[in-house]
Amino acid sequence: MSLKPDIIHLLARARADLAMGLPVALSGAEGAALVAAAETIEAPRLASLRALADETGGALSLAVTARRAETLKARAYDNDLARLVLPKDADLKWIRATASPEDDLAQPMKGPFRSLRGGDVRLHRLALSLAKAARLLPAMLVLDWPGAPAAAREAGLTILPAEAAEAAMRLASPPHGVVSARVPIVASQAGRVHVFRPEDGSEEHYAIEIGAPPRDKPVLARLHSACFTGDVLGSLKCDCGPQLNAALMQMGAAGAGVLLYLNQEGRGIGLANKMRAYSLQDQGFDTVEANHRLGFEDDERDFRIGAGILRKMGFGAVRLMTNNPAKIEMMRRCGVEVTERVPLMVGETAQNRAYLATKARKSGHML
């Protein structure tokens, strides 16, 4: 048995390093690069990247998604992303203002931006995927430079083999059961909480099992994405808290069911980015527009996680409590039969009426 970390360990390190402001080296057949998150890099390391670019002739750019580029009125020559040339006088304030939309309306004239075109962009694409996986803004400083791995080795930075990283990130990480225990809850005294830990070291997920549902019949189930503001604070801006409670109460009344509590806050963008989206909604943008201005897609969640947990628990068929057709489709694609959709129409308020209408109009929710 080798003590050497494999690609899953290296990816976990890379996510943590980027979140703490450290650069990471990417190395593949298409070249090599040092990458750093625009959101977390500090001035001294930015200065070091600039110095390396000047010394080596490497190209230093800011990679943003096509969604963010559209807001910035920058050319996305690479289809799904844009590589923005850093002006000579671009400091940390410029980089963060370009990466984050919070002050777009107050400072609308950020450009003009010049986008690079031509050449291989797979490392830039991988860098943006890493930022999303780390729950950071999808905006990455990328220094294209063949000497990146050697420099990273000397500095003690994480080095990722690009092809292996891309392949690993396309796969759903298998969930492993850690522990389960009886937890009597308001909905049912026959409650049990199961903790699942993904193999890739990302957030844990939980299954709340009500009663003892038989494994050979469709189970009443819900895939519920964590919502700190709705589930814990009782926010009126969404319907998450009422959906969570209503689903558990319905399972309790039926005597059996399983609710998967998936740590995919803010449709998979993390709580910090969700709060950024909320600040944009206060400026008049709807929930989908806010995500796009941040550089994300409408929904960044991975519902394969839920299917994996259900299969681990022995369930092959569900009566799925949802208004979201994407959950039904993903369950079926992952081999979990959906025998019935059980609507969950609760939680409409004056404050979230427009939000619910947007989910129905733009995301296809059956409301």
PDB file of N, CA, C and O in Angstrom, residues 70-100:
ATOM      1  N   GLU A  70     -20.660  37.850 -20.049  1.00  0.00           N
ATOM      2  CA  GLU A  70     -21.819  38.520 -20.640  1.00  0.00           C
ATOM      3  C   GLU A  70     -22.194  39.763 -19.847  1.00  0.00           C
ATOM      4  O   GLU A  70     -22.501  40.817 -20.413  1.00  0.00           O
ATOM      5  N   THR A  71     -22.180  39.653 -18.521  1.00  0.00           N
ATOM      6  CA  THR A  71     -22.472  40.804 -17.675  1.00  0.00           C
ATOM      7  C   THR A  71     -21.430  41.900 -17.856  1.00  0.00           C
ATOM      8  O   THR A  71     -21.756  43.095 -17.875  1.00  0.00           O
ATOM      9  N   LEU A  72     -20.158  41.495 -17.997  1.00  0.00           N
ATOM     10  CA  LEU A  72     -19.064  42.456 -18.135  1.00  0.00           C
ATOM     11  C   LEU A  72     -18.959  43.040 -19.545  1.00  0.00           C
ATOM     12  O   LEU A  72     -18.142  43.928 -19.776  1.00  0.00           O
ATOM     13  N   LYS A  73     -19.766  42.507 -20.475  1.00  0.00           N
ATOM     14  CA  LYS A  73     -19.687  42.902 -21.891  1.00  0.00           C
ATOM     15  C   LYS A  73     -18.300  42.593 -22.450  1.00  0.00           C
ATOM     16  O   LYS A  73     -17.743  43.363 -23.243  1.00  0.00           O
ATOM     17  N   ALA A  74     -17.765  41.448 -22.044  1.00  0.00           N
ATOM     18  CA  ALA A  74     -16.461  40.991 -22.525  1.00  0.00           C
ATOM     19  C   ALA A  74     -16.665  39.842 -23.504  1.00  0.00           C
ATOM     20  O   ALA A  74     -17.608  39.061 -23.375  1.00  0.00           O
ATOM     21  N   ARG A  75     -15.787  39.718 -24.480  1.00  0.00           N
ATOM     22  CA  ARG A  75     -15.891  38.677 -25.487  1.00  0.00           C
ATOM     23  C   ARG A  75     -15.512  37.315 -24.909  1.00  0.00           C
ATOM     24  O   ARG A  75     -14.431  37.162 -24.347  1.00  0.00           O
ATOM     25  N   ALA A  76     -16.412  36.340 -25.071  1.00  0.00           N
ATOM     26  CA  ALA A  76     -16.109  34.971 -24.648  1.00  0.00           C
ATOM     27  C   ALA A  76     -15.758  34.167 -25.899  1.00  0.00           C
ATOM     28  O   ALA A  76     -16.561  33.385 -26.407  1.00  0.00           O
ATOM     29  N   TYR A  77     -14.540  34.363 -26.390  1.00  0.00           N
ATOM     30  CA  TYR A  77     -14.117  33.676 -27.612  1.00  0.00           C
ATOM     31  C   TYR A  77     -14.038  32.166 -27.418  1.00  0.00           C
ATOM     32  O   TYR A  77     -14.042  31.413 -28.399  1.00  0.00           O
ATOM     33  N   ASP A  78     -13.927  31.723 -26.179  1.00  0.00           N
ATOM     34  CA  ASP A  78     -13.755  30.301 -25.897  1.00  0.00           C
ATOM     35  C   ASP A  78     -15.079  29.625 -25.538  1.00  0.00           C
ATOM     36  O   ASP A  78     -15.102  28.586 -24.883  1.00  0.00           O
ATOM     37  N   ASN A  79     -16.180  30.248 -25.964  1.00  0.00           N
ATOM     38  CA  ASN A  79     -17.542  29.713 -25.788  1.00  0.00           C
ATOM     39  C   ASN A  79     -18.006  29.737 -24.337  1.00  0.00           C
ATOM     40  O   ASN A  79     -18.842  30.552 -23.977  1.00  0.00           O
ATOM     41  N   ASP A  80     -17.494  28.841 -23.495  1.00  0.00           N
ATOM     42  CA  ASP A  80     -17.998  28.753 -22.128  1.00  0.00           C
ATOM     43  C   ASP A  80     -17.196  29.589 -21.144  1.00  0.00           C
ATOM     44  O   ASP A  80     -17.526  29.647 -19.967  1.00  0.00           O
ATOM     45  N   LEU A  81     -16.136  30.234 -21.614  1.00  0.00           N
ATOM     46  CA  LEU A  81     -15.332  31.067 -20.725  1.00  0.00           C
ATOM     47  C   LEU A  81     -14.646  32.169 -21.518  1.00  0.00           C
ATOM     48  O   LEU A  81     -14.589  32.134 -22.740  1.00  0.00           O
ATOM     49  N   ALA A  82     -14.145  33.149 -20.781  1.00  0.00           N
ATOM     50  CA  ALA A  82     -13.374  34.233 -21.383  1.00  0.00           C
ATOM     51  C   ALA A  82     -12.076  34.400 -20.605  1.00  0.00           C
ATOM     52  O   ALA A  82     -12.053  34.238 -19.387  1.00  0.00           O
ATOM     53  N   ARG A  83     -10.999  34.683 -21.325  1.00  0.00           N
ATOM     54  CA  ARG A  83      -9.700  34.946 -20.703  1.00  0.00           C
ATOM     55  C   ARG A  83      -9.428  36.446 -20.842  1.00  0.00           C
ATOM     56  O   ARG A  83      -9.131  36.928 -21.934  1.00  0.00           O
ATOM     57  N   LEU A  84      -9.572  37.154 -19.739  1.00  0.00           N
ATOM     58  CA  LEU A  84      -9.432  38.609 -19.760  1.00  0.00           C
ATOM     59  C   LEU A  84      -7.974  39.001 -19.523  1.00  0.00           C
ATOM     60  O   LEU A  84      -7.343  38.541 -18.577  1.00  0.00           O
ATOM     61  N   VAL A  85      -7.466  39.846 -20.390  1.00  0.00           N
ATOM     62  CA  VAL A  85      -6.100  40.357 -20.235  1.00  0.00           C
ATOM     63  C   VAL A  85      -6.064  41.306 -19.051  1.00  0.00           C
ATOM     64  O   VAL A  85      -6.915  42.207 -18.932  1.00  0.00           O
ATOM     65  N   LEU A  86      -5.087  41.118 -18.169  1.00  0.00           N
ATOM     66  CA  LEU A  86      -4.948  42.016 -17.019  1.00  0.00           C
ATOM     67  C   LEU A  86      -4.243  43.292 -17.445  1.00  0.00           C
ATOM     68  O   LEU A  86      -3.117  43.233 -17.948  1.00  0.00           O
ATOM     69  N   PRO A  87      -4.856  44.445 -17.254  1.00  0.00           N
ATOM     70  CA  PRO A  87      -4.136  45.698 -17.519  1.00  0.00           C
ATOM     71  C   PRO A  87      -2.908  45.802 -16.618  1.00  0.00           C
ATOM     72  O   PRO A  87      -2.860  45.207 -15.538  1.00  0.00           O
ATOM     73  N   LYS A  88      -1.913  46.534 -17.059  1.00  0.00           N
ATOM     74  CA  LYS A  88      -0.664  46.667 -16.290  1.00  0.00           C
ATOM     75  C   LYS A  88      -0.921  47.211 -14.890  1.00  0.00           C
ATOM     76  O   LYS A  88      -0.225  46.870 -13.939  1.00  0.00           O
ATOM     77  N   ASP A  89      -1.914  48.089 -14.764  1.00  0.00           N
ATOM     78  CA  ASP A  89      -2.174  48.709 -13.468  1.00  0.00           C
ATOM     79  C   ASP A  89      -3.292  48.009 -12.692  1.00  0.00           C
ATOM     80  O   ASP A  89      -3.782  48.540 -11.685  1.00  0.00           O
ATOM     81  N   ALA A  90      -3.701  46.815 -13.136  1.00  0.00           N
ATOM     82  CA  ALA A  90      -4.790  46.105 -12.463  1.00  0.00           C
ATOM     83  C   ALA A  90      -4.328  45.600 -11.102  1.00  0.00           C
ATOM     84  O   ALA A  90      -3.429  44.766 -11.001  1.00  0.00           O
ATOM     85  N   ASP A  91      -4.938  46.124 -10.051  1.00  0.00           N
ATOM     86  CA  ASP A  91      -4.585  45.692  -8.696  1.00  0.00           C
ATOM     87  C   ASP A  91      -5.636  44.719  -8.170  1.00  0.00           C
ATOM     88  O   ASP A  91      -6.544  44.299  -8.900  1.00  0.00           O
ATOM     89  N   LEU A  92      -5.506  44.368  -6.894  1.00  0.00           N
ATOM     90  CA  LEU A  92      -6.425  43.413  -6.287  1.00  0.00           C
ATOM     91  C   LEU A  92      -7.864  43.931  -6.318  1.00  0.00           C
ATOM     92  O   LEU A  92      -8.802  43.158  -6.545  1.00  0.00           O
ATOM     93  N   LYS A  93      -8.027  45.237  -6.137  1.00  0.00           N
ATOM     94  CA  LYS A  93      -9.366  45.819  -6.156  1.00  0.00           C
ATOM     95  C   LYS A  93     -10.008  45.636  -7.527  1.00  0.00           C
ATOM     96  O   LYS A  93     -11.186  45.285  -7.638  1.00  0.00           O
ATOM     97  N   TRP A  94      -9.235  45.845  -8.581  1.00  0.00           N
ATOM     98  CA  TRP A  94      -9.748  45.678  -9.948  1.00  0.00           C
ATOM     99  C   TRP A  94     -10.135  44.226 -10.201  1.00  0.00           C
ATOM    100  O   TRP A  94     -11.199  43.936 -10.768  1.00  0.00           O
ATOM    101  N   ILE A  95      -9.284  43.313  -9.774  1.00  0.00           N
ATOM    102  CA  ILE A  95      -9.525  41.891 -10.007  1.00  0.00           C
ATOM    103  C   ILE A  95     -10.793  41.438  -9.293  1.00  0.00           C
ATOM    104  O   ILE A  95     -11.644  40.751  -9.864  1.00  0.00           O
ATOM    105  N   ARG A  96     -10.952  41.850  -8.047  1.00  0.00           N
ATOM    106  CA  ARG A  96     -12.124  41.408  -7.282  1.00  0.00           C
ATOM    107  C   ARG A  96     -13.403  42.070  -7.789  1.00  0.00           C
ATOM    108  O   ARG A  96     -14.464  41.445  -7.793  1.00  0.00           O
ATOM    109  N   ALA A  97     -13.307  43.305  -8.227  1.00  0.00           N
ATOM    110  CA  ALA A  97     -14.485  43.972  -8.777  1.00  0.00           C
ATOM    111  C   ALA A  97     -14.909  43.319 -10.090  1.00  0.00           C
ATOM    112  O   ALA A  97     -16.100  43.239 -10.399  1.00  0.00           O
ATOM    113  N   THR A  98     -13.929  42.840 -10.858  1.00  0.00           N
ATOM    114  CA  THR A  98     -14.235  42.155 -12.109  1.00  0.00           C
ATOM    115  C   THR A  98     -14.836  40.783 -11.835  1.00  0.00           C
ATOM    116  O   THR A  98     -15.735  40.319 -12.543  1.00  0.00           O
ATOM    117  N   ALA A  99     -14.364  40.139 -10.785  1.00  0.00           N
ATOM    118  CA  ALA A  99     -14.829  38.790 -10.458  1.00  0.00           C
ATOM    119  C   ALA A  99     -16.211  38.787  -9.824  1.00  0.00           C
ATOM    120  O   ALA A  99     -17.005  37.874 -10.050  1.00  0.00           O
ATOM    121  N   SER A 100     -16.528  39.799  -9.028  1.00  0.00           N
ATOM    122  CA  SER A 100     -17.758  39.801  -8.248  1.00  0.00           C
ATOM    123  C   SER A 100     -18.705  40.906  -8.711  1.00  0.00           C
ATOM    124  O   SER A 100     -18.278  42.029  -8.968  1.00  0.00           O
TER     125      SER A 100
END
